[in-house]
Amino acid sequence: MAFGLLATACSGAPVPRNKADDPRFPSPDRPIAKIVSPRWSTEEARDRLREADKVMDLARIAPGMTVADIGAGEGYYTIRLASRVGAKGRVLAEDIVPEVRDKLAQRVTRERLDNVSVRLGEADDPELPENSFDRVLMVHMYHEIEQPYKFLWNLRPSLKANGAVVVVDANRSTQDHGTPPALLTCEFAAVGYKRIELRAMPSAGGYIALFRPEGPRPAPEAIKPCRTAAGAQPG
């Protein structure tokens, strides 16, 4: 995988917008939280709770792995993932806000993290290379994805065999910057992912869930949206 081709130089590029609406994909039946901050707590407070260590342990992230940090923000996980995967591993950190991406790129350069690449992503497509990642992390950001079914559909090919998506979020409504686990599981299942782990995780502000692709990727037109009024059941 050519991570060098993914690294993006700091620039004044405009905020990425969703590509033209794709009518093949359903819209989510729930509010979308607005992006309000690249952080949800201080790094010192999170480290006192050993947040990142616990998440990486439960996600079974090991030296030599290739990991994507989607919605990386100021890089709390990016920095710690770089240490965990080591010199033989790789971390791709991605954010959709140019200013946030630029600050993270500067931090990666300042801390001389040679195994980390930073790039600007798209709101509905992470645009990751196929068959490249052992783990994809989405920490306290899933509820901000405007087109979750399209995003998850585009994400699937990037996972290696036995690769997994790791979601950390709060167990509350999406409009309150969380995602109820039943809704999260339903939306992933609609795109052909199987939940393989779900654990409460107060130290990370809620819970951790792991998903793995199962079976063929459904056609966009076959995806049934989850109905929150029906207890997060497919509509």
Coordinates of C-alpha atoms in Angstrom, one line a residue:
M1 CA 0.0 0.0 0.0
A2 CA 1.4 3.4 -1.0
F3 CA 0.8 5.5 2.0
G4 CA 3.1 8.1 0.6
L5 CA 0.5 8.8 -2.0
L6 CA -2.1 9.4 0.7
A7 CA -0.2 11.9 2.7
T8 CA -1.6 15.4 2.1
A9 CA 0.5 18.6 2.4
C10 CA -1.0 21.3 4.6
S11 CA -3.0 23.7 2.4
G12 CA -5.8 26.2 2.5
A13 CA -8.2 23.8 0.7
P14 CA -11.9 24.5 1.2
V15 CA -13.9 22.4 3.6
P16 CA -14.9 19.2 1.8
R17 CA -18.5 18.8 1.0
N18 CA -20.6 15.8 0.3
K19 CA -20.5 14.7 -3.3
A20 CA -23.7 15.0 -5.2
D21 CA -26.4 13.1 -3.5
D22 CA -26.5 9.5 -4.5
P23 CA -30.2 8.4 -4.7
R24 CA -29.1 4.8 -4.5
F25 CA -28.4 5.1 -0.8
P26 CA -31.0 5.7 1.9
S27 CA -30.8 8.6 4.3
P28 CA -30.6 7.9 8.1
D29 CA -33.8 8.1 10.0
R30 CA -32.3 10.1 12.9
P31 CA -30.6 13.5 13.5
I32 CA -27.0 14.1 12.6
A33 CA -24.8 15.8 15.2
K34 CA -22.9 18.8 14.1
I35 CA -19.1 18.9 14.4
V36 CA -18.4 21.1 17.4
S37 CA -14.9 20.3 18.4
P38 CA -11.9 18.2 17.5
R39 CA -11.7 17.0 21.1
W40 CA -14.1 15.8 23.7
S41 CA -11.7 15.8 26.7
T42 CA -8.1 16.7 27.5
E43 CA -5.4 14.2 26.6
E44 CA -4.1 14.3 30.2
A45 CA -7.6 13.3 31.6
R46 CA -8.0 10.6 29.0
D47 CA -4.6 9.1 29.8
R48 CA -5.3 9.1 33.5
L49 CA -8.1 6.7 32.7
R50 CA -5.9 4.7 30.3
E51 CA -8.5 5.3 27.6
A52 CA -6.4 4.7 24.5
D53 CA -4.6 1.7 26.0
K54 CA -7.9 0.0 26.9
V55 CA -9.5 0.7 23.5
M56 CA -6.4 -0.6 21.7
D57 CA -6.3 -3.7 23.9
L58 CA -10.0 -4.6 23.3
A59 CA -9.5 -3.9 19.6
R60 CA -6.5 -6.2 19.6
I61 CA -4.3 -3.7 17.9
A62 CA -0.7 -5.1 17.7
P63 CA 2.7 -4.2 16.4
G64 CA 3.0 -4.4 12.7
M65 CA -0.7 -3.6 12.0
T66 CA -2.0 -1.0 9.6
V67 CA -4.7 1.2 11.2
A68 CA -6.9 4.0 10.0
D69 CA -7.9 6.7 12.4
I70 CA -11.0 8.3 10.9
G71 CA -12.1 11.7 12.3
A72 CA -8.7 11.9 13.9
G73 CA -9.1 15.4 15.3
E74 CA -6.1 16.7 17.2
G75 CA -4.6 13.2 17.1
Y76 CA -5.1 11.7 20.5
Y77 CA -5.4 8.2 19.1
T78 CA -3.2 8.8 16.1
I79 CA -0.1 9.4 18.4
R80 CA -0.8 6.4 20.6
L81 CA -1.6 4.1 17.6
A82 CA 1.7 5.0 16.1
S83 CA 3.5 3.9 19.2
R84 CA 1.4 0.7 19.5
V85 CA 1.9 -0.5 15.9
G86 CA 5.6 0.4 15.9
A87 CA 8.0 1.0 13.1
K88 CA 6.7 -2.0 11.1
G89 CA 3.1 -0.8 11.3
R90 CA 1.3 2.1 9.6
V91 CA -1.3 4.7 10.7
L92 CA -3.4 6.7 8.4
A93 CA -5.0 9.7 10.2
E94 CA -7.9 11.4 8.4
D95 CA -10.2 14.3 9.1
I96 CA -12.6 16.3 6.9
V97 CA -11.9 19.7 8.3
P98 CA -8.8 21.2 6.6
E99 CA -7.7 23.3 9.6
V100 CA -7.9 20.3 11.9
R101 CA -6.0 18.1 9.4
D102 CA -3.3 20.8 9.0
K103 CA -2.7 21.0 12.8
L104 CA -2.5 17.2 13.1
A105 CA 0.0 17.1 10.2
Q106 CA 2.1 19.6 12.0
R107 CA 2.0 17.6 15.2
V108 CA 3.0 14.4 13.3
T109 CA 5.9 16.2 11.8
R110 CA 6.9 17.8 15.1
E111 CA 6.9 14.5 16.9
R112 CA 8.7 12.8 14.0
L113 CA 6.2 10.0 13.5
D114 CA 7.5 8.4 10.4
N115 CA 4.9 5.6 10.4
V116 CA 1.9 8.1 10.2
S117 CA 0.4 9.7 7.1
V118 CA -2.3 12.4 7.4
R119 CA -4.9 13.2 4.7
L120 CA -8.1 15.1 4.1
G121 CA -11.1 12.9 3.8
E122 CA -14.6 13.2 2.3
A123 CA -17.7 13.4 4.4
D124 CA -19.4 10.4 2.8
D125 CA -16.4 8.4 1.6
P126 CA -13.1 7.8 3.4
E127 CA -11.5 6.9 0.1
L128 CA -9.2 4.3 1.6
P129 CA -7.2 1.9 -0.5
E130 CA -8.7 -1.6 -0.9
N131 CA -7.6 -4.5 1.3
S132 CA -5.2 -2.4 3.3
F133 CA -6.3 -2.1 7.0
D134 CA -6.4 -4.4 9.9
R135 CA -8.4 -1.9 12.0
V136 CA -10.4 1.2 11.2
L137 CA -11.1 3.4 14.3
M138 CA -14.0 5.9 14.6
V139 CA -13.9 7.5 18.0
H140 CA -16.7 9.8 19.1
M141 CA -17.5 10.8 15.5
Y142 CA -19.9 8.2 14.0
H143 CA -22.9 10.3 15.0
E144 CA -21.5 13.1 12.8
I145 CA -21.6 11.1 9.6
E146 CA -24.3 12.6 7.4
Q147 CA -24.7 9.5 5.1
P148 CA -23.7 6.5 7.3
Y149 CA -24.9 3.9 4.8
K150 CA -22.9 5.3 1.9
F151 CA -19.9 5.9 4.2
L152 CA -19.9 2.3 5.6
W153 CA -20.5 0.9 2.1
N154 CA -17.5 2.8 0.7
L155 CA -15.4 1.7 3.7
R156 CA -15.9 -2.0 3.4
P157 CA -13.4 -2.8 0.7
S158 CA -10.5 -1.1 2.6
L159 CA -10.5 -3.9 5.3
K160 CA -8.2 -6.8 5.1
A161 CA -9.4 -10.3 5.7
N162 CA -10.3 -10.5 9.4
G163 CA -10.1 -6.7 9.5
A164 CA -12.5 -4.8 11.8
V165 CA -14.1 -1.5 12.3
V166 CA -13.8 -0.2 15.9
V167 CA -16.4 2.4 17.1
V168 CA -16.2 4.2 20.4
D169 CA -19.3 6.3 21.2
A170 CA -21.7 7.4 23.9
N171 CA -24.9 5.6 24.6
R172 CA -27.2 8.5 24.0
S173 CA -29.2 10.0 21.0
T174 CA -27.3 11.1 18.0
Q175 CA -28.5 14.7 18.4
D176 CA -26.8 14.6 21.8
H177 CA -23.5 13.4 20.3
G178 CA -23.9 9.7 20.8
T179 CA -25.2 6.6 19.1
P180 CA -27.5 4.0 20.9
P181 CA -25.8 0.6 20.4
A182 CA -28.9 -0.9 18.9
L183 CA -29.0 1.8 16.3
L184 CA -25.3 1.5 15.6
T185 CA -25.6 -2.3 15.2
C186 CA -28.6 -2.0 12.9
E187 CA -26.9 0.5 10.6
F188 CA -23.8 -1.6 10.3
A189 CA -25.9 -4.7 9.7
A190 CA -27.8 -2.9 6.9
V191 CA -24.5 -2.7 4.9
G192 CA -23.4 -6.2 5.7
Y193 CA -21.3 -6.0 8.9
K194 CA -21.6 -8.4 11.8
R195 CA -21.0 -7.1 15.3
I196 CA -18.3 -9.2 17.0
E197 CA -17.9 -7.2 20.2
L198 CA -19.8 -4.8 22.4
R199 CA -18.6 -3.6 25.8
A200 CA -19.4 -0.8 28.1
M201 CA -16.4 1.5 28.4
P202 CA -16.9 4.4 30.9
S203 CA -13.3 5.4 30.6
A204 CA -13.9 6.2 26.9
G205 CA -17.2 8.0 27.6
G206 CA -19.6 5.2 26.7
Y207 CA -18.9 1.9 24.9
I208 CA -16.8 0.1 22.3
A209 CA -18.1 -2.0 19.4
L210 CA -16.3 -4.0 16.8
F211 CA -17.7 -5.0 13.4
R212 CA -16.5 -7.2 10.6
P213 CA -17.8 -7.5 7.1
E214 CA -19.9 -10.6 6.5
G215 CA -21.0 -12.0 3.2
P216 CA -21.2 -9.9 0.0
R217 CA -21.6 -6.2 0.1
P218 CA -25.2 -5.4 -0.6
A219 CA -26.2 -3.3 -3.6
P220 CA -26.9 0.3 -2.5
E221 CA -30.5 -0.1 -3.7
A222 CA -31.0 -3.1 -1.4
I223 CA -30.0 -1.3 1.8
K224 CA -32.9 -0.9 4.2
P225 CA -32.6 2.1 6.6
C226 CA -33.0 1.6 10.3
R227 CA -36.1 3.1 11.8
T228 CA -35.4 4.6 15.2
A229 CA -39.1 4.8 16.1
A230 CA -39.3 1.1 15.6
G231 CA -36.4 0.3 18.0
A232 CA -33.6 0.6 15.4
Q233 CA -35.1 -2.2 13.3
P234 CA -34.6 -2.2 9.5
G235 CA -37.4 -0.3 7.8

